[in-house]
C-alpha positions as a Markdown table, in Angstrom:
| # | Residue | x | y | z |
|---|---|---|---|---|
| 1 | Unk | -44.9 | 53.7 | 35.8 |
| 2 | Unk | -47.5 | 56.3 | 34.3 |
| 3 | Unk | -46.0 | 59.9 | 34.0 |
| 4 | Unk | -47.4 | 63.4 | 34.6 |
| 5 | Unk | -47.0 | 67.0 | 33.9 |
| 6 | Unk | -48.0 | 70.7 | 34.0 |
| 7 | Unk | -47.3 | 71.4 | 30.4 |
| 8 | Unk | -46.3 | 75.0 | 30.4 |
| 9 | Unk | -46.5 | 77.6 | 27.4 |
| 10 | Unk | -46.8 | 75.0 | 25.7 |
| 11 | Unk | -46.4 | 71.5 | 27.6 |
| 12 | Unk | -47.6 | 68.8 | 25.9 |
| 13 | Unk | -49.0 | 65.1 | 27.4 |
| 14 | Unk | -49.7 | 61.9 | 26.4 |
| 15 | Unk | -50.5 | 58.7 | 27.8 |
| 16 | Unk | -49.5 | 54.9 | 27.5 |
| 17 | Unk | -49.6 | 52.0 | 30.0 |
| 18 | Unk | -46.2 | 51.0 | 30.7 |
| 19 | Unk | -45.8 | 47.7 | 32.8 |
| 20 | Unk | -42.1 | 47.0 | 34.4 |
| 21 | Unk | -41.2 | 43.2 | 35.0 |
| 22 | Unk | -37.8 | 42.1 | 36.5 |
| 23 | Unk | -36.5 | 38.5 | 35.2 |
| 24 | Unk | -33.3 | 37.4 | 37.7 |
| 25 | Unk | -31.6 | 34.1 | 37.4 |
| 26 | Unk | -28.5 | 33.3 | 39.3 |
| 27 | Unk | -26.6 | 30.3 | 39.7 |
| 28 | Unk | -24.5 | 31.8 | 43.2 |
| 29 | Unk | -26.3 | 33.8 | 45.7 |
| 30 | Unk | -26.4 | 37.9 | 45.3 |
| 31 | Unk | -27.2 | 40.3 | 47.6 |
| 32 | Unk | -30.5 | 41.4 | 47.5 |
| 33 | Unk | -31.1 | 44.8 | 44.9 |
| 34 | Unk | -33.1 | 47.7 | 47.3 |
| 35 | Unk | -36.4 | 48.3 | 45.5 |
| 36 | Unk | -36.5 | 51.5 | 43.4 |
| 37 | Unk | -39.3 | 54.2 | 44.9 |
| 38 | Unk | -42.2 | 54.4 | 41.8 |
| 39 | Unk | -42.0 | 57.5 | 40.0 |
| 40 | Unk | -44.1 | 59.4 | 37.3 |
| 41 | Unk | -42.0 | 59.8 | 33.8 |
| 42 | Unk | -39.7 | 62.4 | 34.0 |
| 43 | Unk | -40.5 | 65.9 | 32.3 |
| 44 | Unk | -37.2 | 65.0 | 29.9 |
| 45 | Unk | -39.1 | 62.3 | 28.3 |
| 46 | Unk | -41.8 | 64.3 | 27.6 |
| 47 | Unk | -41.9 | 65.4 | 23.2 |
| 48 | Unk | -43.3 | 68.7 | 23.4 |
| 49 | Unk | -43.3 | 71.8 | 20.6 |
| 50 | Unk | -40.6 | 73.8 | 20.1 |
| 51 | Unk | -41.0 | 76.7 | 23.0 |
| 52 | Unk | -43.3 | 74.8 | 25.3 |
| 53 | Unk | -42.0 | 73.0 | 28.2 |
| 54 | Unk | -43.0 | 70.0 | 30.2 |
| 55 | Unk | -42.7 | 69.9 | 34.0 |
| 56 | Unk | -43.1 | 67.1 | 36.5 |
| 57 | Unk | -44.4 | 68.7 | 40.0 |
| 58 | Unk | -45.1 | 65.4 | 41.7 |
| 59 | Unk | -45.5 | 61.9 | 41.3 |
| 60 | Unk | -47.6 | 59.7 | 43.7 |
| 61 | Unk | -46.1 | 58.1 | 46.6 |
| 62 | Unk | -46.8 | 55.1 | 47.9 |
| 63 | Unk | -50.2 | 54.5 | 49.6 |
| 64 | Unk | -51.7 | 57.9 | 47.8 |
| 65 | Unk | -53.2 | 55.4 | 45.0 |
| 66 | Unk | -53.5 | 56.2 | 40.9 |
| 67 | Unk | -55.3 | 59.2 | 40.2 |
| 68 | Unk | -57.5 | 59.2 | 36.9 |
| 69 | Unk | -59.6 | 62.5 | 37.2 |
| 70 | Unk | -58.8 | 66.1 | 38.3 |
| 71 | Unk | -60.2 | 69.6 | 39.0 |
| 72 | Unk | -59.1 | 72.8 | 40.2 |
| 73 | Unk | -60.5 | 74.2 | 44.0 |
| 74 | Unk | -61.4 | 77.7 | 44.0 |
| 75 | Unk | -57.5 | 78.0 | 45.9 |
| 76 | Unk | -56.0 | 76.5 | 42.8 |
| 77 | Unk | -55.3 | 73.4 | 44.9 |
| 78 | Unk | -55.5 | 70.3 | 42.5 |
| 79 | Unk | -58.3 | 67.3 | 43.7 |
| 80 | Unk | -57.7 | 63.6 | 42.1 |
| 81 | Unk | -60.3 | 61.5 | 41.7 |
| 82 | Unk | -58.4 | 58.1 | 43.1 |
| 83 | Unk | -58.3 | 54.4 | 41.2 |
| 84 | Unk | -58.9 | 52.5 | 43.6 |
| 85 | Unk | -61.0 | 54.2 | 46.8 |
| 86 | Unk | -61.5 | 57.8 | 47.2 |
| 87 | Unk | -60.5 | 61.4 | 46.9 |
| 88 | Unk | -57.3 | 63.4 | 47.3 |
| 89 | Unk | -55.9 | 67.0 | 47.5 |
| 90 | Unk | -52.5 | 68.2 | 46.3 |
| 91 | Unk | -51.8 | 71.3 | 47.9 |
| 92 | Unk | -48.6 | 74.1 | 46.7 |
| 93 | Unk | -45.8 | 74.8 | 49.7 |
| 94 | Unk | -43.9 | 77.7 | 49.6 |
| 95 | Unk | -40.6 | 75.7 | 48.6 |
| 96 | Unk | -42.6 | 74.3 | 45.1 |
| 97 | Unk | -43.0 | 70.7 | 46.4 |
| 98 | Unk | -46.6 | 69.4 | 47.0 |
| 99 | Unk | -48.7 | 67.7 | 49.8 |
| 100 | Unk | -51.2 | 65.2 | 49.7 |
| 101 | Unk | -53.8 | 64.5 | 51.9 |
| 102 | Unk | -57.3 | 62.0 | 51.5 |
| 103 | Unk | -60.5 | 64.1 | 51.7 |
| 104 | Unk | -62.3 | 60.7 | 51.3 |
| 105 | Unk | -61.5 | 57.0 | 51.5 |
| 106 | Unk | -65.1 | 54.9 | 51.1 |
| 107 | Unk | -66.0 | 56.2 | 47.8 |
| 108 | Unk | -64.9 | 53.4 | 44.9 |
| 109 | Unk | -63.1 | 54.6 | 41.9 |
| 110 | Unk | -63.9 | 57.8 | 41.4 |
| 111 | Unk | -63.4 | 58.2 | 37.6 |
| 112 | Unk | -65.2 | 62.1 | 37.7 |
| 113 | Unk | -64.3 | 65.0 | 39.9 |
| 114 | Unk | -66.0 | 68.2 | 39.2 |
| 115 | Unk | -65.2 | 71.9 | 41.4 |
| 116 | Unk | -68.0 | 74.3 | 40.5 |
| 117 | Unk | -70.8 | 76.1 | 42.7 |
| 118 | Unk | -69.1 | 76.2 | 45.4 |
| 119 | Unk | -69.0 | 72.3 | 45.5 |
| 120 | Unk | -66.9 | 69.5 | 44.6 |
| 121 | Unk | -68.8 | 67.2 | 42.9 |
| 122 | Unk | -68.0 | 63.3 | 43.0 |
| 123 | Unk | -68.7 | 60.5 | 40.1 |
| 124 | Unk | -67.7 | 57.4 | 42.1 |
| 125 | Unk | -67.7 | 54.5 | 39.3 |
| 126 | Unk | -67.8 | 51.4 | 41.2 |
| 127 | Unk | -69.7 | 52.8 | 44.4 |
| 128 | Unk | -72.4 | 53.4 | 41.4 |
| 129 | Unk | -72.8 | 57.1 | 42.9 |
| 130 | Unk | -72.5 | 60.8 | 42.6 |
| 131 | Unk | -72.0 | 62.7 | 45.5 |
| 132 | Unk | -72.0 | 66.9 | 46.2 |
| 133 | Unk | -69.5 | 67.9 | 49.0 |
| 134 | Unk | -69.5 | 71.0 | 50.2 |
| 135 | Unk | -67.0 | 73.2 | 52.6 |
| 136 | Unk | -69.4 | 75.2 | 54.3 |
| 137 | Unk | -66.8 | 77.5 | 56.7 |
| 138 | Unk | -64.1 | 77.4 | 54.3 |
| 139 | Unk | -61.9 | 75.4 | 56.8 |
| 140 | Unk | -60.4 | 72.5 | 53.5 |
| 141 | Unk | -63.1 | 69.6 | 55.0 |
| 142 | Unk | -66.2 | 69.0 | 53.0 |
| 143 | Unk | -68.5 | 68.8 | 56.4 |
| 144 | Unk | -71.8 | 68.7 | 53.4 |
| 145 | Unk | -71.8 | 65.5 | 52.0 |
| 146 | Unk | -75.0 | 64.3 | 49.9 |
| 147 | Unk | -75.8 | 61.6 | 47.2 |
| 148 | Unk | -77.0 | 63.5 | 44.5 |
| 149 | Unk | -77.7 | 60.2 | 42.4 |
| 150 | Unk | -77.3 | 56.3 | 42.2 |
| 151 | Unk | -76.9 | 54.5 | 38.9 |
| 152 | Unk | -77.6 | 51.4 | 37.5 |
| 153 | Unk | -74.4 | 49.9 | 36.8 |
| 154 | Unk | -73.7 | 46.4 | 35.5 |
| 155 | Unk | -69.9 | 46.3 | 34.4 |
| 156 | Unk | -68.7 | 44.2 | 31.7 |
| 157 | Unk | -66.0 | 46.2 | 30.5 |
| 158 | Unk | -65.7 | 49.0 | 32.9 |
| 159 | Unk | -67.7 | 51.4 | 31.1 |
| 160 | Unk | -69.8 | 53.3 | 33.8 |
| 161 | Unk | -69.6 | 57.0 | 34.7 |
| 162 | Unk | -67.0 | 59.1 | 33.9 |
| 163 | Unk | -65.9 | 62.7 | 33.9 |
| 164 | Unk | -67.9 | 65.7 | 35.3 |
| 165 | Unk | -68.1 | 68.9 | 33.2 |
| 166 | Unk | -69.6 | 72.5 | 34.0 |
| 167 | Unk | -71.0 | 73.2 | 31.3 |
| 168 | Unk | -71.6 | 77.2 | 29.4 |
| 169 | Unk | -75.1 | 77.3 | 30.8 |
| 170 | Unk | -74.9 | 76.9 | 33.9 |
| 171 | Unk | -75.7 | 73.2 | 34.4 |
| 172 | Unk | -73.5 | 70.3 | 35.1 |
| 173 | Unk | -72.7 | 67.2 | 32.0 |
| 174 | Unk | -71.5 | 64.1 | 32.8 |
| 175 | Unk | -70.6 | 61.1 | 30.5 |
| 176 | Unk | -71.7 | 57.9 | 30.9 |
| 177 | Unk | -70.9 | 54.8 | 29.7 |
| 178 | Unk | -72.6 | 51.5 | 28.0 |
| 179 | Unk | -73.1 | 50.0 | 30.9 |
| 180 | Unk | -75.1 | 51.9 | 32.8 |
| 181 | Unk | -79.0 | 52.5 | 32.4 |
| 182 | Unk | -80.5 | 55.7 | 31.9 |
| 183 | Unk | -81.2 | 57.7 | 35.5 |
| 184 | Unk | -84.8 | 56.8 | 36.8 |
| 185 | Unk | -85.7 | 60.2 | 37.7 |
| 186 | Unk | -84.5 | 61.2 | 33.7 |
| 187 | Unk | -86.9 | 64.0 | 32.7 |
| 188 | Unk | -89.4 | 63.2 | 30.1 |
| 189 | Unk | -88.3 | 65.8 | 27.9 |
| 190 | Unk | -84.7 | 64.3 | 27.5 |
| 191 | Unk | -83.8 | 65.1 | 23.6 |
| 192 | Unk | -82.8 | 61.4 | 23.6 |
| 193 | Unk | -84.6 | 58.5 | 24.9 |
| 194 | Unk | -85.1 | 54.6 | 24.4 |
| 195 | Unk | -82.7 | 53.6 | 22.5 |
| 196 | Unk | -83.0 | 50.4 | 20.5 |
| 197 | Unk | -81.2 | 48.2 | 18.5 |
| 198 | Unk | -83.7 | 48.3 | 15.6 |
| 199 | Unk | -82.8 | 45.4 | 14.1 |
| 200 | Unk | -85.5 | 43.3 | 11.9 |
| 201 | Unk | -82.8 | 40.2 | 11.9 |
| 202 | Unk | -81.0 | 40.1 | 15.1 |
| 203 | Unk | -77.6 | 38.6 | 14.5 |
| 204 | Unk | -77.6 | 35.1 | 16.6 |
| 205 | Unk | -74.3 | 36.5 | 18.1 |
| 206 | Unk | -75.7 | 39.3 | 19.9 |
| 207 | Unk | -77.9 | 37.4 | 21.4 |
| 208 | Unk | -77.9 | 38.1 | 25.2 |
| 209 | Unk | -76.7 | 42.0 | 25.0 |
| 210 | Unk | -79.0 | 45.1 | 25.7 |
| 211 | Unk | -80.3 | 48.3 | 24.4 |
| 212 | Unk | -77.8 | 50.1 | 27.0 |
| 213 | Unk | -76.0 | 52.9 | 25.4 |
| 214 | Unk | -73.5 | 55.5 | 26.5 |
| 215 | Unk | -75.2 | 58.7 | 27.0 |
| 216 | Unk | -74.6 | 62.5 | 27.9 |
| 217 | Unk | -76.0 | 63.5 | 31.0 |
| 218 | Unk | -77.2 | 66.9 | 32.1 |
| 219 | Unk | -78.2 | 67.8 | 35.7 |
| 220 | Unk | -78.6 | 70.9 | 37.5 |
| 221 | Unk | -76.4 | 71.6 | 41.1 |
| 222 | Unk | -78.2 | 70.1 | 43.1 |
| 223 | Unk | -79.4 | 67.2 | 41.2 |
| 224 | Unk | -83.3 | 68.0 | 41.1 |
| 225 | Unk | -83.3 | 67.6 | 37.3 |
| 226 | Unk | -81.6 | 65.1 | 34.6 |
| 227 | Unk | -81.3 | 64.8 | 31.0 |
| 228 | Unk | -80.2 | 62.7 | 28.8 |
| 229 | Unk | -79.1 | 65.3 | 25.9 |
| 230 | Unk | -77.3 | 62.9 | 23.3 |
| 231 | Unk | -76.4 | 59.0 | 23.0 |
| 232 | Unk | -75.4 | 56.4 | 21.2 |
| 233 | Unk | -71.8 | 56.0 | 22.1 |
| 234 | Unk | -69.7 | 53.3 | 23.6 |
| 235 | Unk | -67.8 | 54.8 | 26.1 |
| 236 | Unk | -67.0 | 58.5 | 25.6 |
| 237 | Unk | -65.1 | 59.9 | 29.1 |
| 238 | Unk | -64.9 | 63.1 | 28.5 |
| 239 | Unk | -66.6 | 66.4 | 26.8 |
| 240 | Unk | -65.6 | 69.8 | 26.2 |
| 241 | Unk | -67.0 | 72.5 | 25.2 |
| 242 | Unk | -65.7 | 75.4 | 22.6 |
| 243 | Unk | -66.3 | 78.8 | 23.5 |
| 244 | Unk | -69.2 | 79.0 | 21.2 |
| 245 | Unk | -70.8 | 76.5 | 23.3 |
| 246 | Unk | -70.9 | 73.5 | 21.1 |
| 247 | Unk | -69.9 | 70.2 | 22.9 |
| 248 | Unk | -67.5 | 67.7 | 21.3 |
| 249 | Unk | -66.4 | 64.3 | 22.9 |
| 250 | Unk | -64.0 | 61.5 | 22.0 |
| 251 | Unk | -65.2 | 57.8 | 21.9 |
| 252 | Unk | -63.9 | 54.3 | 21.0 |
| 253 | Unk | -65.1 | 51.0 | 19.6 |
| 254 | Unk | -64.2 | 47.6 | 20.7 |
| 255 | Unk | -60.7 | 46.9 | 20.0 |
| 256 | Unk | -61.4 | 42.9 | 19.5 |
| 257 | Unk | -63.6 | 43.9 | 16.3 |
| 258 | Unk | -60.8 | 45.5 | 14.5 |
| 259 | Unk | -61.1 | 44.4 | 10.6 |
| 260 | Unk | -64.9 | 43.1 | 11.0 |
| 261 | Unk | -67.4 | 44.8 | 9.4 |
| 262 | Unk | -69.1 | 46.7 | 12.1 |
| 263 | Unk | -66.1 | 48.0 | 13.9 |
| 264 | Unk | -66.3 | 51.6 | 13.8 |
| 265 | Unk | -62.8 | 53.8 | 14.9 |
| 266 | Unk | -61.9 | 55.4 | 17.2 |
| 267 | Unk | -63.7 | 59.1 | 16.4 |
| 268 | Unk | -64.4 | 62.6 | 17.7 |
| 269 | Unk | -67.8 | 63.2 | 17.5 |
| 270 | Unk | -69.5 | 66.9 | 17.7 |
| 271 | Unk | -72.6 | 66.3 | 20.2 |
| 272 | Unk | -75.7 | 67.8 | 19.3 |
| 273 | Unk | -79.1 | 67.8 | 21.5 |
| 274 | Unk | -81.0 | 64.7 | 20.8 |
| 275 | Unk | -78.3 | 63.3 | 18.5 |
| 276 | Unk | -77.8 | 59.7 | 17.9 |
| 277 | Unk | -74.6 | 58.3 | 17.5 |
| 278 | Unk | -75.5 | 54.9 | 16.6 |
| 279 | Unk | -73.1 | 52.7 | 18.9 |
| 280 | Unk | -74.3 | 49.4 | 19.5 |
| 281 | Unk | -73.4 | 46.0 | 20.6 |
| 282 | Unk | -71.4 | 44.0 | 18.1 |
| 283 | Unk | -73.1 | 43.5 | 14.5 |
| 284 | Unk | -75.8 | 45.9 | 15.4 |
| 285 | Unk | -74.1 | 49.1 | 15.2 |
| 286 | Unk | -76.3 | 51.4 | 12.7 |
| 287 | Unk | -74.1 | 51.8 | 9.5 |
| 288 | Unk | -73.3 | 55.3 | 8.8 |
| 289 | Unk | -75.9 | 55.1 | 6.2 |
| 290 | Unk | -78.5 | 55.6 | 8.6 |
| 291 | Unk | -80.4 | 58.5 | 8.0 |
| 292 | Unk | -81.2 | 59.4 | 11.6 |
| 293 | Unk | -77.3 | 58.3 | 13.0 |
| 294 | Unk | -75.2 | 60.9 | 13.3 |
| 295 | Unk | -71.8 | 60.2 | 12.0 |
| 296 | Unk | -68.0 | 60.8 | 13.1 |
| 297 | Unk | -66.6 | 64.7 | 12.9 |
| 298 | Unk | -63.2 | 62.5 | 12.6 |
| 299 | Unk | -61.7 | 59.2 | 13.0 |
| 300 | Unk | -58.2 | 59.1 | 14.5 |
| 301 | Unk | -57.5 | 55.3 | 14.2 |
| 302 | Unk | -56.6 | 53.1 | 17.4 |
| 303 | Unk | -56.2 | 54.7 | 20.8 |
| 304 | Unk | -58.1 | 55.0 | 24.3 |
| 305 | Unk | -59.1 | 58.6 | 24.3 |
| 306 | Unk | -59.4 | 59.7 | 27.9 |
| 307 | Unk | -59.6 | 63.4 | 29.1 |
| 308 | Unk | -60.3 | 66.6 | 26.5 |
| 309 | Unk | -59.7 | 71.0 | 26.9 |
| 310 | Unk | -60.1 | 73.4 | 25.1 |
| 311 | Unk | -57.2 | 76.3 | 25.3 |
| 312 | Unk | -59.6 | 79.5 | 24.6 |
| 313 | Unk | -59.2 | 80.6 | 27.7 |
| 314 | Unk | -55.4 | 79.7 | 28.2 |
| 315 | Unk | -52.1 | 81.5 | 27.9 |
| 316 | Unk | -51.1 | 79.0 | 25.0 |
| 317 | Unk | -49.7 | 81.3 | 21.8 |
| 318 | Unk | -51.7 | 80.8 | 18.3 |
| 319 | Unk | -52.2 | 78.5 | 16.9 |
| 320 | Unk | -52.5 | 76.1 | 19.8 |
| 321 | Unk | -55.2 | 78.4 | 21.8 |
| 322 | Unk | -57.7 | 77.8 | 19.0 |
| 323 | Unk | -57.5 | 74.1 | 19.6 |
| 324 | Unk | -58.9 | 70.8 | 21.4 |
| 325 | Unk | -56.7 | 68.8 | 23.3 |
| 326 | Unk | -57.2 | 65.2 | 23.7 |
| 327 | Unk | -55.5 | 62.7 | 25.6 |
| 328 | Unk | -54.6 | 59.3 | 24.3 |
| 329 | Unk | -53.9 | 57.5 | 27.3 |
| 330 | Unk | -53.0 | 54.1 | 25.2 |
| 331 | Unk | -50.3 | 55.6 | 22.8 |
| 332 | Unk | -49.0 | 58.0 | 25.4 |
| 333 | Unk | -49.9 | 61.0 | 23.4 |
| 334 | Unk | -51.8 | 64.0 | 23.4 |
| 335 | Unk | -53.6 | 65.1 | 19.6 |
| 336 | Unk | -54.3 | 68.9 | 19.0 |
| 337 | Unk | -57.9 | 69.3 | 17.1 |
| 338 | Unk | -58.5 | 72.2 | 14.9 |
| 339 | Unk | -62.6 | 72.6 | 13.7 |
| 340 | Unk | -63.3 | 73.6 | 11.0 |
| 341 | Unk | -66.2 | 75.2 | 10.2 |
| 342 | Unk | -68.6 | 73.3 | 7.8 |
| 343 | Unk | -72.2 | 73.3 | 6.9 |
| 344 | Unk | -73.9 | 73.0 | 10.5 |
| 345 | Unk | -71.3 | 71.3 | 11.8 |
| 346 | Unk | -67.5 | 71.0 | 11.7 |
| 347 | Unk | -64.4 | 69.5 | 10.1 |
| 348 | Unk | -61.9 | 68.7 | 12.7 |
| 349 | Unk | -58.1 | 68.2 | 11.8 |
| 350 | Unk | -55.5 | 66.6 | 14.4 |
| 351 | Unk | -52.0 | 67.1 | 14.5 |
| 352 | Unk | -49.8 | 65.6 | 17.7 |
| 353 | Unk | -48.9 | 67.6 | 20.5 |
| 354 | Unk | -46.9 | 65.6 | 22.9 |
| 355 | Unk | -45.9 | 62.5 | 23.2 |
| 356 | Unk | -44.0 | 60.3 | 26.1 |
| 357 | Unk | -42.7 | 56.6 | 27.1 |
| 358 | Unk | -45.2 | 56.7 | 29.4 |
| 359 | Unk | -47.5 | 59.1 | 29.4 |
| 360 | Unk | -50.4 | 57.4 | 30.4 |
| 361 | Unk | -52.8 | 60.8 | 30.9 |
| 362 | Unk | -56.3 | 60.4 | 32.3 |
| 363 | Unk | -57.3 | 63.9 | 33.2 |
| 364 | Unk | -56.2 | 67.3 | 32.1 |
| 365 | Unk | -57.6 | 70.6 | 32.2 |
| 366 | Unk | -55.6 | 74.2 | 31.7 |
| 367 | Unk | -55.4 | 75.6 | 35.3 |
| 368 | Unk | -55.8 | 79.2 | 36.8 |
| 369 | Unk | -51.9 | 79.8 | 35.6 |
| 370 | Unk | -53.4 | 79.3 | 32.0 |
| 371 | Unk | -51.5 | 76.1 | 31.4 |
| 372 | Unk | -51.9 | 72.8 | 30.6 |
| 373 | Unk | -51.6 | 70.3 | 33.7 |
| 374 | Unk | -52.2 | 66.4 | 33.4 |
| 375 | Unk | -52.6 | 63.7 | 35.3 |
| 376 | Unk | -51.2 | 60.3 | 34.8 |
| 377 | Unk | -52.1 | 57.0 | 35.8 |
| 378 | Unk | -54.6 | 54.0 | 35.8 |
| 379 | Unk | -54.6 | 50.6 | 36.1 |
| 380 | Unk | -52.7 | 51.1 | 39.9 |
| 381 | Unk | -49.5 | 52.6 | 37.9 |
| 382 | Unk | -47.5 | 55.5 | 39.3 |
| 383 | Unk | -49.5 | 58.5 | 39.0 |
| 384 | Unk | -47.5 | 62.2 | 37.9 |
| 385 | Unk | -49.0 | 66.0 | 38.2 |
């Protein structure tokens, strides 16, 4: 259902749901049709730029899950964050093709996957944890295995903990969601802190919702210290960071309040320590008026923004390697962002990338080979590497 590729020199990705439903009526009895195996979208339906390529390595067989997050082992192995329950490992044979093996099966959609300090690092959404494996003889099995944290997570729409970034100085970012509650052991020194809806006339239909924001979340490797950096957003999966060390994610507003006042678009916002992005439940968003509300670097219209890269480090010619790449996992689409210095900030401009029907990407992050690889999936449908 959902596609998936290495986009090579070039490859491109994008993302879009894609449902299949069979309608049979008969009036005399025919034998019965053998059921197709599920498989990602093929690399030919795959829009890329003219001398990049788009590969399919694998899709997802059945009982492997959908895989929505992904990080590179220190082997170049490739470990998916599963839909459903737990964590896999797709390994390179000598003939090209790819294994796949479970190195977990209890954790509950586990939306962030993170290699770095000689651990993996595991953002399970629904177990409301974050975990820190480690392969202490080097054998492939994480015998290590502590909880680092447990959040306060009460889903409404989903919107809990998401990917895991290292970031350029040495600590570890995570982005979180609306509906989860700051960490309790959040250092008092956190740039951003206690949010509020700060409105004088509450709106009668907001009545019931909280102060709960989505937030950027800074921790060290073994969990002894958190920080809230930045908040304000709704649910922002991803950040990146540009080789000069500023941090950019991409966040969404609530579809249902398209062409009402307060609906803000979807935007790509330039995160800043102690910044305030001003999301809020229905009417009491902060207008971009607000003196103290940071607003959007750029809106890009509708779209479910999932996984972001930058391609400094990448083999990708100019002038893709100077850019951002985001995934748009509704549209099936992958937008390339060019900043633009301006003032203290920066002027973003997007241009598409690659687009396929589907091309449902969740995760993507440009490997050791200095490509682009993606993976597809979400929502149970067939996941593609």
């Amino acid at each position: 259902m959902a596609g998936g590729t290495r986009v090579p020199a070039g490859g491109n990705a994008a993302l879009k749901r894609h449902a299949l439903g069979t309608i049979i009526a008969a009036a005399v009895a025919m034998p019965p049709l053998a059921a197709a195996e599920p498989q990602a979208t093929p690399a030919a339906h795959i829009v890329v730029p003219e001398g990049f390529r788009a590969e399919l390595l694998r899709s997802a067989e059945p009982g492997e899950d959908s895989w929505i997050s992904m990080t590179f082992d220190p082997q170049g192995r490739v470990i998916v964050g599963l839909d459903a329950r737990g964590v896999g490992r797709l390994t390179p044979r000598a003939d090209g093709s790819w294994s796949f093996e479970r190195l977990d099966d209890t954790l509950r959609h586990c939306r962030g996957v993170l290699h770095a300090h000689g651990a993996l690092y595991v953002g399970a959404t629904d177990s409301r944890e974050l975990w820190r494996f480690v392969d202490g003889d080097g054998d492939g099995t994480y015998e290590e295995r502590r909880r680092l944290a447990t959040f306060d997570y009460r889903s409404r729409f989903g919107h809990g903990t998401n990917q895991l970034v290292a970031g350029p100085d040495g600590m570890l970012f995570m982005m979180v969601g609306n509906d989860v509650s700051f960490p309790e052991a959040m250092s008092s020194a956190s740039p951003y802190r206690d949010p509020r809806t700060d409105r004088l006339l509450p709106d009668p239909a907001d009545a019931g919702e909280d102060d709960r924001v989505g937030y950027l979340l800074r921790f060290d490797p073994l969990g002894t210290e958190w920080t809230v950096v930045a908040g304000g957003f709704r649910n922002q999966v991803d950040v990146a960071f540009a080789p000069d060390g500023e941090a950019f994610t991409w966040d969404a507003d609530m579809e249902w309040d398209v062409g009402l006042p307060w609906y803000r678009p979807t935007r790509i916002n330039h995160v800043v320590s102690g910044g305030e992005y001003g999301w809020r439940w229905g009417t009491a968003k902060w207008p971009v008026h607000y003196a103290d509300s940071l607003p959007s670097s750029l809106d890009t219209a509708l779209g479910s923004p999932t996984g972001l890269a930058f391609a400094a480090t990448s083999r990708f010619p100019p002038p893709w390697r100077d850019c951002l790449f985001g995934a748009d996992w509704q549209h099936g689409r992958i937008l390339a962002f060019t900043l633009e210095p301006c003032g203290a900030s920066y002027t973003p401009h997007d241009r598409l990338f690659a687009s396929g029907a589907p091309l449902n990407g969740c995760d993507m992050a440009f490997g050791p080979d200095g490509w682009l690889w993606v993976v597809t999936g979400g929502r149970g449908s067939c996941s593609g590497l």
